[in-house]
């Protein structure tokens, strides 16, 4: 969500992370039994996160979208009538400020929403917030946050510039929040209810925060599979339409808090990574993936966003692609690029 770091995307293009026309054509299969087409929306649904309520009910939350999206099949999405928040958070104010890049988790009997509040070009003023609801549809309430208005912490308080893009993960009963955007990816421990930093102590949280990846990345998502933790993230310029260089990448670790490394062993702290999804002749700027969601047949899928080269002014559309795993345990998407048409998930 940061317009800076164009050089990262330019370097990615020079090193061959752009898929050719033939790559995109290979994603189309005339023998598909139940095909779907990307993009999934004709309106902007950037920075998606997904909640799987059951095998036939899914919710997506996006940047600047004040209602959740709902689907019964991971392909066809509609905006709910219910407002996402009971009262809109206002701990960051000013022109262009909105809710960015939510993440959601069920903690106890409550659904807890993590989100950023920020405006383009104002990274020092960004902050993270929390809210909770009885239903994934909302409305989400703010009163259990530290100030009763939704605030978790500001960039200045935690001493991490551009504190956006939160990701929740629980390990051995401890709740963690990962976040960051081109100023390092960090982790901090949360309280048992997930609504505040542990013990509500911001100064201790600032002191004890842990950096897990370098300055090339934003939008972290952590996924545990087998003996490894996988950190998915995005590099490059997200929001420049046809000039966007956004690319989805990954590293992995044997420990939740790292060190995360690329296939060749370069630490993500040193900006090492491997590409998962890159641009092709149809889509540009693919990135900021959701959690991995598994269909009723055990197939893994990623939701993410991308511009369509035919309609870049309409924003970053919701996208879906299947993710598979190599013999040595690395995630991959066919041709490392967005599909135009693919086999739909099995839901029900």
Tab-separated table of C-alpha atoms in Angstrom:
chain	number	residue	atom	x	y	z
A	1	UNK	CA	0.000	0.000	0.000
A	2	UNK	CA	3.064	2.234	-0.112
A	3	UNK	CA	3.879	4.146	-3.317
A	4	UNK	CA	7.564	4.229	-2.500
A	5	UNK	CA	10.232	1.663	-3.263
A	6	UNK	CA	9.671	1.634	-7.016
A	7	UNK	CA	13.269	0.506	-7.328
A	8	UNK	CA	12.383	-2.813	-5.701
A	9	UNK	CA	9.824	-3.504	-8.416
A	10	UNK	CA	12.181	-2.328	-11.144
A	11	UNK	CA	14.839	-4.703	-9.885
A	12	UNK	CA	12.265	-7.510	-9.860
A	13	UNK	CA	11.441	-6.850	-13.519
A	14	UNK	CA	15.098	-6.806	-14.475
A	15	UNK	CA	15.663	-10.148	-12.779
A	16	UNK	CA	12.839	-11.830	-14.629
A	17	UNK	CA	9.795	-11.849	-12.383
A	18	UNK	CA	7.517	-10.809	-15.255
A	19	UNK	CA	5.589	-13.657	-16.881
A	20	UNK	CA	5.318	-13.852	-20.640
A	21	UNK	CA	2.145	-14.089	-22.698
A	22	UNK	CA	2.697	-17.812	-23.166
A	23	UNK	CA	2.768	-18.278	-19.381
A	24	UNK	CA	-0.669	-16.721	-19.077
A	25	UNK	CA	-2.066	-18.794	-21.916
A	26	UNK	CA	-0.930	-21.973	-20.177
A	27	UNK	CA	-3.235	-21.109	-17.263
A	28	UNK	CA	-6.294	-21.670	-19.494
A	29	UNK	CA	-7.449	-25.266	-19.783
A	30	UNK	CA	-10.292	-26.229	-22.111
A	31	UNK	CA	-10.893	-29.383	-20.063
A	32	UNK	CA	-11.738	-27.657	-16.790
A	33	UNK	CA	-14.733	-29.332	-15.132
A	34	UNK	CA	-15.857	-26.325	-13.103
A	35	UNK	CA	-14.014	-23.221	-14.306
A	36	UNK	CA	-13.980	-19.751	-12.844
A	37	UNK	CA	-12.419	-16.576	-14.224
A	38	UNK	CA	-10.223	-13.922	-12.639
A	39	UNK	CA	-10.810	-11.253	-11.511
A	40	UNK	CA	-13.580	-12.139	-9.063
A	41	UNK	CA	-14.835	-8.556	-8.705
A	42	UNK	CA	-15.254	-5.609	-11.046
A	43	UNK	CA	-14.621	-3.162	-8.185
A	44	UNK	CA	-11.586	-2.570	-5.998
A	45	UNK	CA	-11.168	-5.131	-3.202
A	46	UNK	CA	-7.560	-4.505	-2.234
A	47	UNK	CA	-5.536	-6.191	0.506
A	48	UNK	CA	-8.027	-8.996	1.170
A	49	UNK	CA	-8.173	-11.206	4.207
A	50	UNK	CA	-10.534	-14.178	4.393
A	51	UNK	CA	-12.454	-15.911	7.144
A	52	UNK	CA	-13.720	-19.460	6.535
A	53	UNK	CA	-16.779	-19.908	8.715
A	54	UNK	CA	-17.440	-23.376	7.263
A	55	UNK	CA	-17.168	-25.209	3.938
A	56	UNK	CA	-19.902	-23.092	2.347
A	57	UNK	CA	-19.559	-19.710	4.020
A	58	UNK	CA	-16.610	-17.334	3.556
A	59	UNK	CA	-16.047	-13.680	4.424
A	60	UNK	CA	-13.540	-11.254	2.925
A	61	UNK	CA	-12.457	-7.902	4.370
A	62	UNK	CA	-10.583	-5.335	2.271
A	63	UNK	CA	-9.031	-1.886	2.288
A	64	UNK	CA	-11.562	0.966	2.069
A	65	UNK	CA	-14.490	-1.481	2.098
A	66	UNK	CA	-16.926	-0.740	4.911
A	67	UNK	CA	-18.868	-3.980	4.560
A	68	UNK	CA	-17.616	-7.544	4.538
A	69	UNK	CA	-17.915	-9.535	1.324
A	70	UNK	CA	-19.589	-12.933	1.528
A	71	UNK	CA	-19.382	-16.037	-0.660
A	72	UNK	CA	-20.564	-19.633	-0.578
A	73	UNK	CA	-17.978	-20.852	-3.105
A	74	UNK	CA	-14.897	-18.560	-2.857
A	75	UNK	CA	-15.648	-17.326	-6.389
A	76	UNK	CA	-18.864	-15.287	-6.327
A	77	UNK	CA	-18.763	-12.445	-3.790
A	78	UNK	CA	-21.388	-9.950	-2.647
A	79	UNK	CA	-21.145	-7.003	-0.245
A	80	UNK	CA	-23.217	-7.419	2.890
A	81	UNK	CA	-25.745	-4.762	3.917
A	82	UNK	CA	-24.376	-4.781	7.465
A	83	UNK	CA	-21.898	-1.977	8.228
A	84	UNK	CA	-18.528	-3.413	9.218
A	85	UNK	CA	-18.184	-1.211	12.320
A	86	UNK	CA	-20.809	-0.273	14.880
A	87	UNK	CA	-19.068	3.104	14.954
A	88	UNK	CA	-16.294	4.023	12.556
A	89	UNK	CA	-12.880	4.188	14.257
A	90	UNK	CA	-11.369	7.675	14.394
A	91	UNK	CA	-8.054	7.370	16.221
A	92	UNK	CA	-6.372	8.650	13.042
A	93	UNK	CA	-8.003	11.649	11.381
A	94	UNK	CA	-7.415	13.845	8.363
A	95	UNK	CA	-7.946	13.899	4.629
A	96	UNK	CA	-7.907	10.506	2.934
A	97	UNK	CA	-7.744	8.452	6.139
A	98	UNK	CA	-9.471	5.095	5.913
A	99	UNK	CA	-9.327	1.535	7.195
A	100	UNK	CA	-6.660	-0.539	5.450
A	101	UNK	CA	-5.727	-4.196	5.167
A	102	UNK	CA	-7.784	-5.965	7.866
A	103	UNK	CA	-7.079	-9.374	9.354
A	104	UNK	CA	-9.546	-11.459	11.344
A	105	UNK	CA	-9.397	-14.239	13.934
A	106	UNK	CA	-11.886	-15.943	16.236
A	107	UNK	CA	-10.700	-15.708	19.839
A	108	UNK	CA	-12.980	-17.433	22.300
A	109	UNK	CA	-16.517	-16.686	21.163
A	110	UNK	CA	-15.620	-13.344	19.565
A	111	UNK	CA	-14.404	-12.427	16.092
A	112	UNK	CA	-11.502	-9.996	16.438
A	113	UNK	CA	-10.654	-7.666	13.571
A	114	UNK	CA	-7.187	-6.113	13.216
A	115	UNK	CA	-6.773	-3.218	10.813
A	116	UNK	CA	-4.719	-0.145	9.998
A	117	UNK	CA	-5.870	3.444	9.770
A	118	UNK	CA	-3.841	5.608	7.443
A	119	UNK	CA	-3.776	7.802	4.366
A	120	UNK	CA	-1.515	7.592	1.339
A	121	UNK	CA	1.747	9.436	1.823
A	122	UNK	CA	1.455	9.731	5.622
A	123	UNK	CA	3.355	6.732	7.025
A	124	UNK	CA	4.362	8.459	10.250
A	125	UNK	CA	0.694	8.909	11.177
A	126	UNK	CA	-0.378	5.302	10.561
A	127	UNK	CA	-1.741	3.220	13.415
A	128	UNK	CA	-3.206	-0.220	14.092
A	129	UNK	CA	-6.561	-0.925	15.686
A	130	UNK	CA	-8.726	-3.738	17.038
A	131	UNK	CA	-12.457	-4.415	17.117
A	132	UNK	CA	-14.675	-7.378	17.965
A	133	UNK	CA	-18.057	-8.815	16.980
A	134	UNK	CA	-20.360	-11.742	17.651
A	135	UNK	CA	-20.543	-12.525	13.924
A	136	UNK	CA	-18.014	-12.349	11.077
A	137	UNK	CA	-20.505	-10.078	9.301
A	138	UNK	CA	-20.172	-7.479	12.057
A	139	UNK	CA	-20.889	-4.955	13.334
A	140	UNK	CA	-17.501	-4.761	15.050
A	141	UNK	CA	-17.262	-2.858	18.337
A	142	UNK	CA	-14.353	-0.773	19.592
A	143	UNK	CA	-14.887	-0.512	23.346
A	144	UNK	CA	-12.496	-3.302	24.417
A	145	UNK	CA	-9.523	-1.569	22.803
A	146	UNK	CA	-7.101	0.285	25.034
A	147	UNK	CA	-8.784	3.679	24.501
A	148	UNK	CA	-12.311	2.478	23.797
A	149	UNK	CA	-12.038	3.934	20.284
A	150	UNK	CA	-10.257	1.068	18.545
A	151	UNK	CA	-6.586	1.995	18.953
A	152	UNK	CA	-3.959	-0.724	19.432
A	153	UNK	CA	-0.857	1.441	18.896
A	154	UNK	CA	0.467	4.211	16.672
A	155	UNK	CA	3.606	4.127	14.551
A	156	UNK	CA	5.285	6.572	16.920
A	157	UNK	CA	4.345	4.637	20.052
A	158	UNK	CA	5.731	1.328	18.781
A	159	UNK	CA	8.617	3.042	16.934
A	160	UNK	CA	7.877	1.317	13.612
A	161	UNK	CA	7.287	3.743	10.771
A	162	UNK	CA	4.188	2.994	8.669
A	163	UNK	CA	2.597	0.517	11.079
A	164	UNK	CA	0.043	-1.086	8.751
A	165	UNK	CA	-0.854	-4.558	7.401
A	166	UNK	CA	-1.524	-6.585	10.569
A	167	UNK	CA	-1.487	-10.405	10.679
A	168	UNK	CA	-2.549	-12.466	13.708
A	169	UNK	CA	-0.968	-15.789	14.660
A	170	UNK	CA	-1.335	-17.949	17.765
A	171	UNK	CA	1.394	-20.334	18.927
A	172	UNK	CA	1.420	-22.425	22.123
A	173	UNK	CA	-1.298	-20.292	23.672
A	174	UNK	CA	0.523	-17.017	22.934
A	175	UNK	CA	-1.072	-14.533	20.575
A	176	UNK	CA	1.146	-12.546	18.223
A	177	UNK	CA	0.624	-9.730	15.763
A	178	UNK	CA	2.921	-9.354	12.751
A	179	UNK	CA	2.874	-6.114	10.770
A	180	UNK	CA	4.913	-3.676	8.704
A	181	UNK	CA	5.393	-1.900	5.385
A	182	UNK	CA	8.842	-1.287	3.889
A	183	UNK	CA	10.292	-0.337	7.273
A	184	UNK	CA	10.814	-3.871	8.537
A	185	UNK	CA	8.328	-6.598	9.438
A	186	UNK	CA	7.838	-6.911	13.198
A	187	UNK	CA	6.056	-9.109	15.723
A	188	UNK	CA	4.624	-8.222	19.129
A	189	UNK	CA	2.807	-10.319	21.708
A	190	UNK	CA	-0.868	-9.602	22.412
A	191	UNK	CA	-3.107	-9.953	25.440
A	192	UNK	CA	-5.125	-13.147	25.951
A	193	UNK	CA	-8.261	-11.590	24.429
A	194	UNK	CA	-6.234	-10.315	21.444
A	195	UNK	CA	-7.497	-6.765	21.845
A	196	UNK	CA	-4.336	-5.128	23.263
A	197	UNK	CA	-0.599	-5.645	23.558
A	198	UNK	CA	0.325	-8.010	26.382
A	199	UNK	CA	-0.373	-6.455	29.795
A	200	UNK	CA	-1.498	-3.284	27.990
A	201	UNK	CA	2.063	-1.986	28.284
A	202	UNK	CA	2.998	-0.022	25.138
A	203	UNK	CA	6.490	0.841	26.386
A	204	UNK	CA	7.244	-2.830	27.035
A	205	UNK	CA	5.794	-3.743	23.639
A	206	UNK	CA	8.097	-1.220	21.955
A	207	UNK	CA	11.084	-2.618	23.822
A	208	UNK	CA	10.207	-6.271	23.174
A	209	UNK	CA	9.005	-6.085	19.555
A	210	UNK	CA	10.921	-8.470	17.306
A	211	UNK	CA	12.001	-7.736	13.738
A	212	UNK	CA	11.480	-10.789	11.511
A	213	UNK	CA	12.021	-9.421	7.978
A	214	UNK	CA	13.746	-6.532	6.239
A	215	UNK	CA	12.724	-3.344	4.481
A	216	UNK	CA	11.793	-4.879	1.102
A	217	UNK	CA	8.466	-6.188	2.399
A	218	UNK	CA	4.956	-5.355	3.473
A	219	UNK	CA	1.719	-7.288	4.063
A	220	UNK	CA	3.039	-10.336	5.969
A	221	UNK	CA	0.963	-13.469	6.395
A	222	UNK	CA	2.193	-16.435	8.418
A	223	UNK	CA	1.121	-20.009	7.597
A	224	UNK	CA	2.178	-23.167	9.442
A	225	UNK	CA	2.572	-26.371	7.401
A	226	UNK	CA	4.430	-29.401	8.682
A	227	UNK	CA	7.637	-28.335	10.397
A	228	UNK	CA	7.772	-24.927	8.746
A	229	UNK	CA	6.300	-21.483	9.159
A	230	UNK	CA	5.886	-19.654	5.867
A	231	UNK	CA	5.955	-15.882	5.670
A	232	UNK	CA	4.137	-14.605	2.599
A	233	UNK	CA	4.705	-10.933	1.844
A	234	UNK	CA	4.726	-8.440	-1.025
A	235	UNK	CA	7.485	-6.361	-2.591
A	236	UNK	CA	7.392	-3.467	-5.053
A	237	UNK	CA	4.938	-0.629	-5.718
A	238	UNK	CA	1.357	-1.652	-5.011
A	239	UNK	CA	-0.793	1.199	-6.156
A	240	UNK	CA	0.409	2.758	-9.411
A	241	UNK	CA	-1.997	1.038	-11.823
A	242	UNK	CA	-0.103	-0.032	-14.958
A	243	UNK	CA	3.196	1.025	-13.375
A	244	UNK	CA	2.687	-1.184	-10.317
A	245	UNK	CA	5.472	-3.667	-9.656
A	246	UNK	CA	3.836	-5.508	-6.761
A	247	UNK	CA	4.923	-9.145	-6.479
A	248	UNK	CA	3.959	-11.808	-3.927
A	249	UNK	CA	6.923	-13.563	-2.287
A	250	UNK	CA	7.697	-16.082	0.456
A	251	UNK	CA	10.326	-17.324	2.879
A	252	UNK	CA	10.160	-19.968	5.591
A	253	UNK	CA	11.440	-20.778	9.067
A	254	UNK	CA	11.454	-23.615	11.576
A	255	UNK	CA	10.447	-21.108	14.255
A	256	UNK	CA	7.553	-18.652	14.309
A	257	UNK	CA	9.828	-15.713	15.070
A	258	UNK	CA	12.438	-16.679	12.504
A	259	UNK	CA	14.906	-16.655	10.991
A	260	UNK	CA	12.901	-16.796	7.733
A	261	UNK	CA	14.985	-17.601	4.668
A	262	UNK	CA	14.626	-18.049	0.911
A	263	UNK	CA	15.192	-21.363	-0.870
A	264	UNK	CA	18.866	-20.467	-1.247
A	265	UNK	CA	19.144	-19.579	2.433
A	266	UNK	CA	19.170	-15.776	2.195
A	267	UNK	CA	17.483	-14.379	5.327
A	268	UNK	CA	14.366	-12.285	4.883
A	269	UNK	CA	16.018	-9.930	7.359
A	270	UNK	CA	18.492	-9.338	4.509
A	271	UNK	CA	15.574	-9.045	2.043
A	272	UNK	CA	15.884	-12.557	0.636
A	273	UNK	CA	12.758	-14.145	-0.849
A	274	UNK	CA	11.293	-16.359	-3.566
A	275	UNK	CA	8.505	-15.303	-5.932
A	276	UNK	CA	5.048	-16.856	-5.624
A	277	UNK	CA	2.993	-14.674	-8.006
A	278	UNK	CA	4.250	-12.053	-10.468
A	279	UNK	CA	2.697	-9.925	-13.234
A	280	UNK	CA	1.782	-11.280	-16.662
A	281	UNK	CA	0.256	-9.902	-19.865
A	282	UNK	CA	-3.247	-9.766	-18.355
A	283	UNK	CA	-2.661	-8.732	-14.735
A	284	UNK	CA	-0.245	-6.283	-13.127
A	285	UNK	CA	0.649	-5.686	-9.497
A	286	UNK	CA	-0.524	-8.988	-7.956
A	287	UNK	CA	0.058	-9.195	-4.229
A	288	UNK	CA	-1.100	-8.709	-0.647
A	289	UNK	CA	-2.481	-12.198	-0.248
A	290	UNK	CA	-4.939	-13.470	2.307
A	291	UNK	CA	-4.448	-16.447	4.559
A	292	UNK	CA	-4.465	-19.794	2.792
A	293	UNK	CA	-8.007	-21.171	2.714
A	294	UNK	CA	-8.668	-24.876	2.130
A	295	UNK	CA	-11.697	-26.137	0.218
A	296	UNK	CA	-13.750	-29.211	1.151
A	297	UNK	CA	-11.509	-31.425	-1.013
A	298	UNK	CA	-8.334	-30.304	0.769
A	299	UNK	CA	-7.107	-27.980	-1.985
A	300	UNK	CA	-5.353	-24.782	-0.867
A	301	UNK	CA	-6.216	-21.393	-2.339
A	302	UNK	CA	-4.952	-17.818	-2.033
A	303	UNK	CA	-7.019	-14.685	-2.407
A	304	UNK	CA	-5.050	-11.564	-3.347
A	305	UNK	CA	-5.455	-8.408	-5.387
A	306	UNK	CA	-4.297	-7.288	-8.825
A	307	UNK	CA	-4.942	-4.679	-11.466
A	308	UNK	CA	-6.453	-5.847	-14.751
A	309	UNK	CA	-4.442	-4.311	-17.587
A	310	UNK	CA	-7.671	-3.644	-19.494
A	311	UNK	CA	-9.229	-1.566	-16.702
A	312	UNK	CA	-6.441	-0.277	-14.414
A	313	UNK	CA	-8.405	2.811	-13.343
A	314	UNK	CA	-11.030	0.625	-11.656
A	315	UNK	CA	-8.572	-0.370	-8.951
A	316	UNK	CA	-7.198	-3.582	-7.509
A	317	UNK	CA	-9.587	-6.466	-8.067
A	318	UNK	CA	-10.096	-9.563	-5.934
A	319	UNK	CA	-8.248	-12.599	-7.343
A	320	UNK	CA	-8.078	-16.312	-6.549
A	321	UNK	CA	-5.526	-18.987	-7.382
A	322	UNK	CA	-4.756	-22.474	-6.157
A	323	UNK	CA	-1.509	-22.995	-4.288
A	324	UNK	CA	0.307	-26.339	-4.320
A	325	UNK	CA	3.446	-27.552	-2.572
A	326	UNK	CA	6.690	-28.896	-4.008
A	327	UNK	CA	8.260	-32.110	-2.746
A	328	UNK	CA	10.637	-30.090	-0.583
A	329	UNK	CA	7.765	-28.113	0.876
A	330	UNK	CA	7.715	-24.789	-0.949
A	331	UNK	CA	4.461	-23.115	-2.069
A	332	UNK	CA	3.855	-22.528	-5.753
A	333	UNK	CA	1.178	-21.159	-8.073
A	334	UNK	CA	0.956	-22.392	-11.682
A	335	UNK	CA	3.418	-20.424	-13.827
A	336	UNK	CA	4.027	-18.120	-10.846
A	337	UNK	CA	1.414	-15.743	-12.256
A	338	UNK	CA	-2.317	-15.019	-12.032
A	339	UNK	CA	-4.653	-17.326	-13.924
A	340	UNK	CA	-7.279	-16.010	-16.307
A	341	UNK	CA	-9.283	-19.213	-15.915
A	342	UNK	CA	-8.826	-22.150	-13.538
A	343	UNK	CA	-10.605	-24.979	-11.735
A	344	UNK	CA	-12.926	-23.653	-9.052
A	345	UNK	CA	-12.667	-24.678	-5.401
A	346	UNK	CA	-14.970	-27.407	-4.145
A	347	UNK	CA	-17.184	-25.938	-1.430
A	348	UNK	CA	-20.096	-27.577	0.334
